[in-house]
GROMACS .gro file of N, CA and C in nm:
model
  504
    1MET      N    1   7.156   8.932   4.299
    1MET     CA    2   7.185   8.980   4.414
    1MET      C    3   7.117   8.845   4.492
    2THR      N    4   7.106   8.843   4.631
    2THR     CA    5   7.062   8.749   4.696
    2THR      C    6   6.920   8.782   4.767
    3GLY      N    7   6.866   8.722   4.816
    3GLY     CA    8   6.737   8.763   4.883
    3GLY      C    9   6.713   8.860   5.003
    4GLU      N   10   6.853   8.836   5.074
    4GLU     CA   11   6.885   8.887   5.175
    4GLU      C   12   6.876   9.061   5.112
    5THR      N   13   6.986   9.080   5.016
    5THR     CA   14   6.996   9.228   4.966
    5THR      C   15   6.867   9.266   4.908
    6TRP      N   16   6.781   9.202   4.848
    6TRP     CA   17   6.639   9.251   4.815
    6TRP      C   18   6.562   9.296   4.937
    7GLY      N   19   6.565   9.209   5.051
    7GLY     CA   20   6.484   9.268   5.139
    7GLY      C   21   6.542   9.377   5.215
    8THR      N   22   6.675   9.409   5.182
    8THR     CA   23   6.736   9.541   5.271
    8THR      C   24   6.715   9.652   5.178
    9VAL      N   25   6.680   9.624   5.060
    9VAL     CA   26   6.642   9.719   4.940
    9VAL      C   27   6.485   9.755   4.984
   10ALA      N   28   6.404   9.670   5.001
   10ALA     CA   29   6.255   9.668   5.015
   10ALA      C   30   6.243   9.775   5.144
   11ASP      N   31   6.342   9.710   5.237
   11ASP     CA   32   6.321   9.797   5.360
   11ASP      C   33   6.358   9.947   5.349
   12VAL      N   34   6.474   9.990   5.271
   12VAL     CA   35   6.487  10.120   5.269
   12VAL      C   36   6.390  10.208   5.180
   13VAL      N   37   6.340  10.139   5.078
   13VAL     CA   38   6.220  10.197   5.024
   13VAL      C   39   6.105  10.209   5.065
   14ALA      N   40   6.091  10.108   5.177
   14ALA     CA   41   5.966  10.122   5.275
   14ALA      C   42   5.958  10.246   5.371
   15SER      N   43   6.091  10.265   5.409
   15SER     CA   44   6.129  10.389   5.510
   15SER      C   45   6.103  10.491   5.430
   16VAL      N   46   6.142  10.509   5.324
   16VAL     CA   47   6.137  10.627   5.221
   16VAL      C   48   6.013  10.647   5.228
   17CYS      N   49   5.915  10.559   5.175
   17CYS     CA   50   5.797  10.585   5.135
   17CYS      C   51   5.712  10.628   5.284
   18MET      N   52   5.719  10.564   5.391
   18MET     CA   53   5.667  10.610   5.528
   18MET      C   54   5.699  10.757   5.544
   19LEU      N   55   5.825  10.785   5.554
   19LEU     CA   56   5.862  10.907   5.560
   19LEU      C   57   5.811  11.026   5.495
   20ALA      N   58   5.812  10.989   5.348
   20ALA     CA   59   5.750  11.078   5.245
   20ALA      C   60   5.586  11.087   5.293
   21GLY      N   61   5.510  10.990   5.332
   21GLY     CA   62   5.395  10.981   5.346
   21GLY      C   63   5.343  11.044   5.483
   22ALA      N   64   5.458  11.025   5.572
   22ALA     CA   65   5.442  11.096   5.713
   22ALA      C   66   5.451  11.274   5.671
   23PHE      N   67   5.543  11.295   5.602
   23PHE     CA   68   5.554  11.422   5.564
   23PHE      C   69   5.442  11.502   5.476
   24LEU      N   70   5.373  11.400   5.393
   24LEU     CA   71   5.275  11.484   5.341
   24LEU      C   72   5.132  11.489   5.411
   25ALA      N   73   5.137  11.378   5.499
   25ALA     CA   74   5.021  11.396   5.596
   25ALA      C   75   5.031  11.531   5.707
   26PHE      N   76   5.141  11.549   5.736
   26PHE     CA   77   5.189  11.670   5.813
   26PHE      C   78   5.173  11.800   5.746
   27ALA      N   79   5.216  11.812   5.633
   27ALA     CA   80   5.189  11.931   5.556
   27ALA      C   81   5.026  11.969   5.506
   28ALA      N   82   4.944  11.817   5.507
   28ALA     CA   83   4.807  11.835   5.491
   28ALA      C   84   4.761  11.928   5.640
   29GLY      N   85   4.777  11.855   5.772
   29GLY     CA   86   4.774  11.934   5.902
   29GLY      C   87   4.801  12.070   5.918
   30VAL      N   88   4.918  12.101   5.868
   30VAL     CA   89   4.958  12.226   5.844
   30VAL      C   90   4.894  12.334   5.763
   31GLY      N   91   4.843  12.287   5.631
   31GLY     CA   92   4.758  12.362   5.540
   31GLY      C   93   4.622  12.380   5.606
   32ILE      N   94   4.603  12.301   5.681
   32ILE     CA   95   4.425  12.283   5.733
   32ILE      C   96   4.444  12.402   5.833
   33VAL      N   97   4.551  12.424   5.931
   33VAL     CA   98   4.558  12.506   6.010
   33VAL      C   99   4.592  12.661   5.971
   34ARG      N  100   4.652  12.667   5.845
   34ARG     CA  101   4.711  12.772   5.824
   34ARG      C  102   4.643  12.857   5.702
   35PHE      N  103   4.575  12.775   5.610
   35PHE     CA  104   4.522  12.847   5.496
   35PHE      C  105   4.410  12.925   5.549
   36PRO      N  106   4.364  13.027   5.478
   36PRO     CA  107   4.281  13.129   5.493
   36PRO      C  108   4.132  13.102   5.448
   37ASP      N  109   4.109  13.017   5.364
   37ASP     CA  110   3.959  13.006   5.354
   37ASP      C  111   3.922  12.843   5.321
   38LEU      N  112   3.790  12.829   5.321
   38LEU     CA  113   3.744  12.678   5.289
   38LEU      C  114   3.788  12.604   5.223
   39LEU      N  115   3.788  12.677   5.089
   39LEU     CA  116   3.822  12.592   4.970
   39LEU      C  117   3.986  12.542   4.976
   40SER      N  118   4.070  12.653   5.016
   40SER     CA  119   4.225  12.611   5.020
   40SER      C  120   4.232  12.508   5.143
   41ARG      N  121   4.158  12.519   5.239
   41ARG     CA  122   4.179  12.408   5.356
   41ARG      C  123   4.101  12.291   5.284
   42MET      N  124   4.021  12.280   5.241
   42MET     CA  125   3.968  12.164   5.197
   42MET      C  126   4.061  12.076   5.088
   43HIS      N  127   4.127  12.167   5.011
   43HIS     CA  128   4.229  12.130   4.904
   43HIS      C  129   4.348  12.071   4.961
   44ALA      N  130   4.383  12.143   5.068
   44ALA     CA  131   4.500  12.109   5.190
   44ALA      C  132   4.498  11.979   5.238
   45GLY      N  133   4.361  11.946   5.280
   45GLY     CA  134   4.320  11.838   5.393
   45GLY      C  135   4.288  11.724   5.295
   46THR      N  136   4.265  11.710   5.148
   46THR     CA  137   4.233  11.598   5.067
   46THR      C  138   4.346  11.551   4.972
   47LYS      N  139   4.420  11.659   4.900
   47LYS     CA  140   4.526  11.621   4.840
   47LYS      C  141   4.666  11.550   4.872
   48PRO      N  142   4.750  11.626   4.958
   48PRO     CA  143   4.832  11.549   5.055
   48PRO      C  144   4.829  11.439   5.130
   49GLN      N  145   4.696  11.471   5.198
   49GLN     CA  146   4.637  11.359   5.283
   49GLN      C  147   4.632  11.225   5.227
   50THR      N  148   4.563  11.241   5.139
   50THR     CA  149   4.556  11.100   5.040
   50THR      C  150   4.668  11.024   4.977
   51LEU      N  151   4.767  11.133   4.907
   51LEU     CA  152   4.889  11.060   4.876
   51LEU      C  153   4.954  11.033   4.995
   52GLY      N  154   4.970  11.103   5.091
   52GLY     CA  155   5.064  11.077   5.233
   52GLY      C  156   5.002  10.945   5.276
   53LEU      N  157   4.857  10.896   5.242
   53LEU     CA  158   4.822  10.764   5.331
   53LEU      C  159   4.872  10.638   5.243
   54VAL      N  160   4.866  10.674   5.105
   54VAL     CA  161   4.886  10.598   4.982
   54VAL      C  162   5.039  10.563   4.998
   55LEU      N  163   5.112  10.647   5.026
   55LEU     CA  164   5.274  10.620   5.062
   55LEU      C  165   5.304  10.543   5.179
   56VAL      N  166   5.236  10.591   5.296
   56VAL     CA  167   5.261  10.502   5.417
   56VAL      C  168   5.227  10.347   5.400
   57LEU      N  169   5.087  10.341   5.331
   57LEU     CA  170   5.059  10.206   5.300
   57LEU      C  171   5.129  10.123   5.204
   58VAL      N  172   5.173  10.186   5.107
   58VAL     CA  173   5.273  10.127   5.032
   58VAL      C  174   5.407  10.093   5.120
   59GLY      N  175   5.451  10.154   5.188
   59GLY     CA  176   5.580  10.136   5.270
   59GLY      C  177   5.571  10.028   5.362
   60LEU      N  178   5.417  10.012   5.419
   60LEU     CA  179   5.399   9.910   5.489
   60LEU      C  180   5.372   9.798   5.440
   61ALA      N  181   5.320   9.791   5.302
   61ALA     CA  182   5.328   9.669   5.235
   61ALA      C  183   5.465   9.631   5.184
   62LEU      N  184   5.521   9.728   5.165
   62LEU     CA  185   5.660   9.647   5.096
   62LEU      C  186   5.734   9.599   5.234
   63ARG      N  187   5.724   9.655   5.353
   63ARG     CA  188   5.765   9.615   5.486
   63ARG      C  189   5.714   9.467   5.537
   64LEU      N  190   5.581   9.463   5.520
   64LEU     CA  191   5.521   9.334   5.554
   64LEU      C  192   5.525   9.239   5.490
   65ARG      N  193   5.525   9.247   5.342
   65ARG     CA  194   5.562   9.126   5.251
   65ARG      C  195   5.449   8.998   5.262
   66SER      N  196   5.306   9.029   5.334
   66SER     CA  197   5.251   8.905   5.303
   66SER      C  198   5.127   8.926   5.248
   67GLY      N  199   5.089   8.843   5.199
   67GLY     CA  200   4.968   8.850   5.084
   67GLY      C  201   4.842   8.928   5.130
   68GLY      N  202   4.793   8.832   5.223
   68GLY     CA  203   4.693   8.890   5.299
   68GLY      C  204   4.684   9.036   5.345
   69ALA      N  205   4.780   9.077   5.419
   69ALA     CA  206   4.790   9.202   5.432
   69ALA      C  207   4.800   9.332   5.336
   70VAL      N  208   4.884   9.265   5.222
   70VAL     CA  209   4.875   9.353   5.122
   70VAL      C  210   4.757   9.378   5.059
   71TRP      N  211   4.684   9.265   5.049
   71TRP     CA  212   4.537   9.276   4.997
   71TRP      C  213   4.436   9.385   5.077
   72ALA      N  214   4.486   9.361   5.210
   72ALA     CA  215   4.369   9.454   5.300
   72ALA      C  216   4.429   9.600   5.275
   73LEU      N  217   4.546   9.630   5.253
   73LEU     CA  218   4.617   9.764   5.231
   73LEU      C  219   4.572   9.823   5.100
   74VAL      N  220   4.559   9.741   5.021
   74VAL     CA  221   4.487   9.759   4.876
   74VAL      C  222   4.356   9.814   4.896
   75LEU      N  223   4.255   9.748   4.932
   75LEU     CA  224   4.130   9.794   5.005
   75LEU      C  225   4.134   9.901   5.058
   76VAL      N  226   4.240   9.937   5.166
   76VAL     CA  227   4.220  10.072   5.240
   76VAL      C  228   4.262  10.157   5.130
   77VAL      N  229   4.339  10.142   5.034
   77VAL     CA  230   4.383  10.275   4.920
   77VAL      C  231   4.259  10.285   4.852
   78LEU      N  232   4.207  10.179   4.816
   78LEU     CA  233   4.096  10.205   4.691
   78LEU      C  234   3.967  10.288   4.776
   79PHE      N  235   3.949  10.248   4.917
   79PHE     CA  236   3.827  10.322   4.983
   79PHE      C  237   3.882  10.438   4.975
   80GLN      N  238   3.990  10.492   5.036
   80GLN     CA  239   4.035  10.625   5.059
   80GLN      C  240   4.027  10.689   4.901
   81MET      N  241   4.056  10.638   4.811
   81MET     CA  242   4.059  10.706   4.671
   81MET      C  243   3.925  10.725   4.628
   82LEU      N  244   3.824  10.648   4.668
   82LEU     CA  245   3.706  10.664   4.629
   82LEU      C  246   3.655  10.762   4.725
   83THR      N  247   3.658  10.764   4.854
   83THR     CA  248   3.563  10.867   4.907
   83THR      C  249   3.631  10.996   4.976
   84ALA      N  250   3.752  11.016   4.953
   84ALA     CA  251   3.790  11.151   4.979
   84ALA      C  252   3.752  11.242   4.852
   85PRO      N  253   3.765  11.188   4.741
   85PRO     CA  254   3.705  11.326   4.634
   85PRO      C  255   3.561  11.382   4.663
   86VAL      N  256   3.477  11.277   4.706
   86VAL     CA  257   3.338  11.257   4.732
   86VAL      C  258   3.321  11.357   4.860
   87ALA      N  259   3.377  11.309   4.975
   87ALA     CA  260   3.411  11.430   5.071
   87ALA      C  261   3.400  11.544   5.046
   88ALA      N  262   3.525  11.585   4.975
   88ALA     CA  263   3.588  11.719   4.963
   88ALA      C  264   3.445  11.794   4.884
   89HIS      N  265   3.404  11.731   4.778
   89HIS     CA  266   3.283  11.790   4.680
   89HIS      C  267   3.170  11.820   4.789
   90MET      N  268   3.138  11.734   4.871
   90MET     CA  269   3.040  11.768   4.951
   90MET      C  270   3.058  11.857   5.072
   91VAL      N  271   3.190  11.871   5.112
   91VAL     CA  272   3.217  11.964   5.192
   91VAL      C  273   3.222  12.115   5.130
   92GLY      N  274   3.276  12.125   5.007
   92GLY     CA  275   3.251  12.255   4.960
   92GLY      C  276   3.147  12.294   4.901
   93ARG      N  277   3.082  12.196   4.841
   93ARG     CA  278   2.904  12.274   4.811
   93ARG      C  279   2.842  12.315   4.955
   94ALA      N  280   2.849  12.220   5.044
   94ALA     CA  281   2.773  12.270   5.179
   94ALA      C  282   2.817  12.409   5.232
   95GLY      N  283   2.973  12.415   5.211
   95GLY     CA  284   3.025  12.548   5.222
   95GLY      C  285   3.007  12.689   5.134
   96TYR      N  286   2.991  12.646   5.011
   96TYR     CA  287   2.936  12.743   4.933
   96TYR      C  288   2.788  12.766   4.939
   97ARG      N  289   2.696  12.660   4.980
   97ARG     CA  290   2.552  12.682   5.007
   97ARG      C  291   2.546  12.776   5.121
   98THR      N  292   2.631  12.761   5.224
   98THR     CA  293   2.581  12.815   5.362
   98THR      C  294   2.683  12.981   5.353
   99GLY      N  295   2.764  13.014   5.239
   99GLY     CA  296   2.805  13.124   5.253
   99GLY      C  297   2.943  13.129   5.303
  100LYS      N  298   3.012  13.030   5.312
  100LYS     CA  299   3.140  13.028   5.391
  100LYS      C  300   3.259  13.023   5.296
  101VAL      N  301   3.231  13.034   5.137
  101VAL     CA  302   3.326  13.034   5.049
  101VAL      C  303   3.338  13.161   5.004
  102ARG      N  304   3.478  13.216   4.995
  102ARG     CA  305   3.490  13.363   4.958
  102ARG      C  306   3.492  13.338   4.787
  103THR      N  307   3.380  13.429   4.731
  103THR     CA  308   3.344  13.407   4.611
  103THR      C  309   3.413  13.488   4.551
  104ASP      N  310   3.505  13.598   4.580
  104ASP     CA  311   3.592  13.690   4.508
  104ASP      C  312   3.721  13.621   4.477
  105LEU      N  313   3.758  13.500   4.538
  105LEU     CA  314   3.888  13.434   4.499
  105LEU      C  315   3.846  13.313   4.409
  106LEU      N  316   3.714  13.311   4.366
  106LEU     CA  317   3.689  13.213   4.251
  106LEU      C  318   3.725  13.252   4.134
  107VAL      N  319   3.786  13.172   4.015
  107VAL     CA  320   3.824  13.212   3.896
  107VAL      C  321   3.660  13.162   3.801
  108VAL      N  322   3.629  13.065   3.828
  108VAL     CA  323   3.506  13.010   3.775
  108VAL      C  324   3.395  12.994   3.868
  109ASP      N  325   3.267  13.038   3.871
  109ASP     CA  326   3.182  13.010   3.965
  109ASP      C  327   3.057  12.962   3.893
  110GLU      N  328   3.022  12.829   3.880
  110GLU     CA  329   2.947  12.751   3.802
  110GLU      C  330   2.805  12.733   3.899
  111LEU      N  331   2.854  12.745   4.040
  111LEU     CA  332   2.700  12.744   4.126
  111LEU      C  333   2.625  12.839   4.139
  112THR      N  334   2.699  12.972   4.117
  112THR     CA  335   2.606  13.082   4.099
  112THR      C  336   2.514  13.088   4.012
  113ARG      N  337   2.562  13.048   3.872
  113ARG     CA  338   2.481  13.036   3.748
  113ARG      C  339   2.349  12.941   3.772
  114ASP      N  340   2.407  12.817   3.842
  114ASP     CA  341   2.306  12.712   3.857
  114ASP      C  342   2.196  12.770   3.960
  115GLN      N  343   2.249  12.843   4.057
  115GLN     CA  344   2.118  12.884   4.137
  115GLN      C  345   2.045  12.997   4.076
  116ALA      N  346   2.121  13.068   3.984
  116ALA     CA  347   2.026  13.138   3.933
  116ALA      C  348   1.937  13.105   3.805
  117ASP      N  349   1.951  13.003   3.754
  117ASP     CA  350   1.882  12.906   3.702
  117ASP      C  351   1.756  12.849   3.784
  118ALA      N  352   1.803  12.811   3.850
  118ALA     CA  353   1.705  12.738   3.967
  118ALA      C  354   1.589  12.869   4.009
  119THR      N  355   1.648  12.973   4.041
  119THR     CA  356   1.536  13.073   4.118
  119THR      C  357   1.446  13.121   3.968
  120ALA      N  358   1.530  13.126   3.872
  120ALA     CA  359   1.440  13.172   3.737
  120ALA      C  360   1.331  13.045   3.708
  121SER      N  361   1.361  12.933   3.718
  121SER     CA  362   1.269  12.813   3.707
  121SER      C  363   1.166  12.843   3.793
  122ARG      N  364   1.194  12.871   3.912
  122ARG     CA  365   1.090  12.879   4.025
  122ARG      C  366   1.025  12.997   3.984
  123ASP      N  367   1.074  13.092   3.976
  123ASP     CA  368   0.990  13.216   3.943
  123ASP      C  369   0.868  13.198   3.805
  124ALA      N  370   0.912  13.094   3.740
  124ALA     CA  371   0.859  13.075   3.585
  124ALA      C  372   0.748  13.009   3.649
  125ALA      N  373   0.776  12.889   3.730
  125ALA     CA  374   0.665  12.789   3.799
  125ALA      C  375   0.550  12.874   3.841
  126VAL      N  376   0.624  12.989   3.927
  126VAL     CA  377   0.519  13.056   4.025
  126VAL      C  378   0.409  13.141   3.935
  127ALA      N  379   0.501  13.187   3.828
  127ALA     CA  380   0.408  13.291   3.710
  127ALA      C  381   0.311  13.191   3.667
  128GLN      N  382   0.362  13.088   3.632
  128GLN     CA  383   0.256  12.984   3.541
  128GLN      C  384   0.149  12.929   3.631
  129GLY      N  385   0.159  12.953   3.764
  129GLY     CA  386   0.081  12.901   3.859
  129GLY      C  387   0.087  12.746   3.924
  130ALA      N  388   0.199  12.696   3.879
  130ALA     CA  389   0.240  12.561   3.906
  130ALA      C  390   0.282  12.536   4.056
  131LEU      N  391   0.316  12.688   4.086
  131LEU     CA  392   0.366  12.676   4.229
  131LEU      C  393   0.309  12.811   4.318
  132SER      N  394   0.291  12.790   4.416
  132SER     CA  395   0.257  12.919   4.475
  132SER      C  396   0.377  12.975   4.538
  133ALA      N  397   0.384  13.109   4.551
  133ALA     CA  398   0.518  13.177   4.588
  133ALA      C  399   0.541  13.122   4.754
  134ALA      N  400   0.433  13.088   4.815
  134ALA     CA  401   0.467  13.066   4.980
  134ALA      C  402   0.511  12.919   4.957
  135THR      N  403   0.509  12.832   4.872
  135THR     CA  404   0.570  12.684   4.873
  135THR      C  405   0.698  12.690   4.882
  136VAL      N  406   0.786  12.790   4.794
  136VAL     CA  407   0.906  12.779   4.819
  136VAL      C  408   0.995  12.907   4.843
  137PRO      N  409   1.065  12.896   4.963
  137PRO     CA  410   1.082  13.024   5.011
  137PRO      C  411   1.220  13.068   4.892
  138ASP      N  412   1.243  13.211   4.918
  138ASP     CA  413   1.357  13.274   4.820
  138ASP      C  414   1.486  13.190   4.828
  139ASN      N  415   1.530  13.163   4.966
  139ASN     CA  416   1.656  13.100   4.991
  139ASN      C  417   1.664  12.962   4.945
  140VAL      N  418   1.552  12.878   4.878
  140VAL     CA  419   1.581  12.725   4.872
  140VAL      C  420   1.570  12.698   4.742
  141ASP      N  421   1.667  12.627   4.703
  141ASP     CA  422   1.672  12.555   4.548
  141ASP      C  423   1.546  12.468   4.555
  142PRO      N  424   1.452  12.506   4.447
  142PRO     CA  425   1.352  12.416   4.444
  142PRO      C  426   1.389  12.257   4.411
  143ARG      N  427   1.486  12.234   4.341
  143ARG     CA  428   1.545  12.140   4.305
  143ARG      C  429   1.589  12.037   4.438
  144SER      N  430   1.684  12.078   4.528
  144SER     CA  431   1.748  12.016   4.634
  144SER      C  432   1.646  12.046   4.784
  145ARG      N  433   1.570  12.147   4.769
  145ARG     CA  434   1.531  12.171   4.887
  145ARG      C  435   1.615  12.207   5.006
  146GLU      N  436   1.714  12.283   4.995
  146GLU     CA  437   1.830  12.309   5.074
  146GLU      C  438   1.834  12.464   5.072
  147PRO      N  439   1.877  12.524   5.166
  147PRO     CA  440   1.918  12.667   5.155
  147PRO      C  441   2.052  12.661   5.082
  148HIS      N  442   2.059  12.781   5.017
  148HIS     CA  443   2.184  12.816   4.974
  148HIS      C  444   2.238  12.970   4.970
  149GLY      N  445   2.173  12.994   5.082
  149GLY     CA  446   2.205  13.154   5.117
  149GLY      C  447   2.200  13.156   5.275
  150GLY      N  448   2.308  13.257   5.345
  150GLY     CA  449   2.295  13.253   5.483
  150GLY      C  450   2.321  13.138   5.552
  151GLU      N  451   2.272  13.155   5.674
  151GLU     CA  452   2.314  13.034   5.759
  151GLU      C  453   2.231  12.922   5.743
  152PRO      N  454   2.294  12.808   5.787
  152PRO     CA  455   2.199  12.682   5.753
  152PRO      C  456   2.115  12.689   5.852
  153GLU      N  457   1.997  12.626   5.832
  153GLU     CA  458   1.888  12.606   5.920
  153GLU      C  459   1.901  12.457   5.982
  154LEU      N  460   1.826  12.468   6.107
  154LEU     CA  461   1.807  12.333   6.179
  154LEU      C  462   1.680  12.296   6.146
  155TYR      N  463   1.675  12.159   6.052
  155TYR     CA  464   1.555  12.106   5.989
  155TYR      C  465   1.475  12.039   6.122
  156GLY      N  466   1.424  12.083   6.181
  156GLY     CA  467   1.382  12.002   6.303
  156GLY      C  468   1.457  11.929   6.405
  157MET      N  469   1.584  11.982   6.426
  157MET     CA  470   1.655  11.922   6.472
  157MET      C  471   1.669  11.975   6.633
  158GLU      N  472   1.683  11.889   6.749
  158GLU     CA  473   1.687  11.968   6.878
  158GLU      C  474   1.814  12.048   6.901
  159PRO      N  475   1.813  12.179   6.994
  159PRO     CA  476   1.948  12.218   6.983
  159PRO      C  477   1.985  12.179   7.091
  160HIS      N  478   2.118  12.203   7.112
  160HIS     CA  479   2.221  12.153   7.197
  160HIS      C  480   2.185  12.187   7.343
  161ARG      N  481   2.197  12.085   7.443
  161ARG     CA  482   2.114  12.128   7.581
  161ARG      C  483   2.159  12.218   7.628
  162ALA      N  484   2.300  12.308   7.625
  162ALA     CA  485   2.329  12.413   7.689
  162ALA      C  486   2.227  12.538   7.624
  163GLU      N  487   2.213  12.504   7.480
  163GLU     CA  488   2.165  12.625   7.400
  163GLU      C  489   2.003  12.637   7.438
  164ARG      N  490   1.962  12.492   7.483
  164ARG     CA  491   1.807  12.494   7.503
  164ARG      C  492   1.783  12.549   7.638
  165ASP      N  493   1.881  12.514   7.731
  165ASP     CA  494   1.856  12.590   7.888
  165ASP      C  495   1.897  12.710   7.912
  166GLY      N  496   1.957  12.776   7.821
  166GLY     CA  497   2.003  12.898   7.827
  166GLY      C  498   2.138  12.913   7.874
  167GLU      N  499   2.190  12.801   7.897
  167GLU     CA  500   2.332  12.792   7.978
  167GLU      C  501   2.435  12.854   7.851
  168ARG      N  502   2.557  12.885   7.928
  168ARG     CA  503   2.687  12.938   7.826
  168ARG      C  504   2.813  12.861   7.899
   0.00000   0.00000   0.00000
């Protein structure tokens, strides 16, 4: 095969990768809009979106065929693969702590057990006199100092101007 034929094959593969990546990114957007609960939306927003971006960037690398551009695209893929799972984990944990996760849909619920252990350790520390009951409110995990039930609290943050001035 000649160099021109390999270039045509690379262009076709690049087009297929870009179309597949665009479809996955579109599916992620539809999943975020259509899925009923936080964890399903979070899954739809991270899994196909990440693979879709990788496919689009692979297609772009096949089309550009430039060393510097390919290395820049590799860095973008690595950064995406490192940050998307961490962001999804943090969103899920924050959603769980603020009561936005439907626990009836969970098969395994390790956070409830962890929170029960934290409550037991807090109660034991209060009983031993290491903490006073007023030191740690009931809805706060003493290890993280974050609320894990009900609505999130504003920790010294100023409310929005419209809320502060009573406007709607």
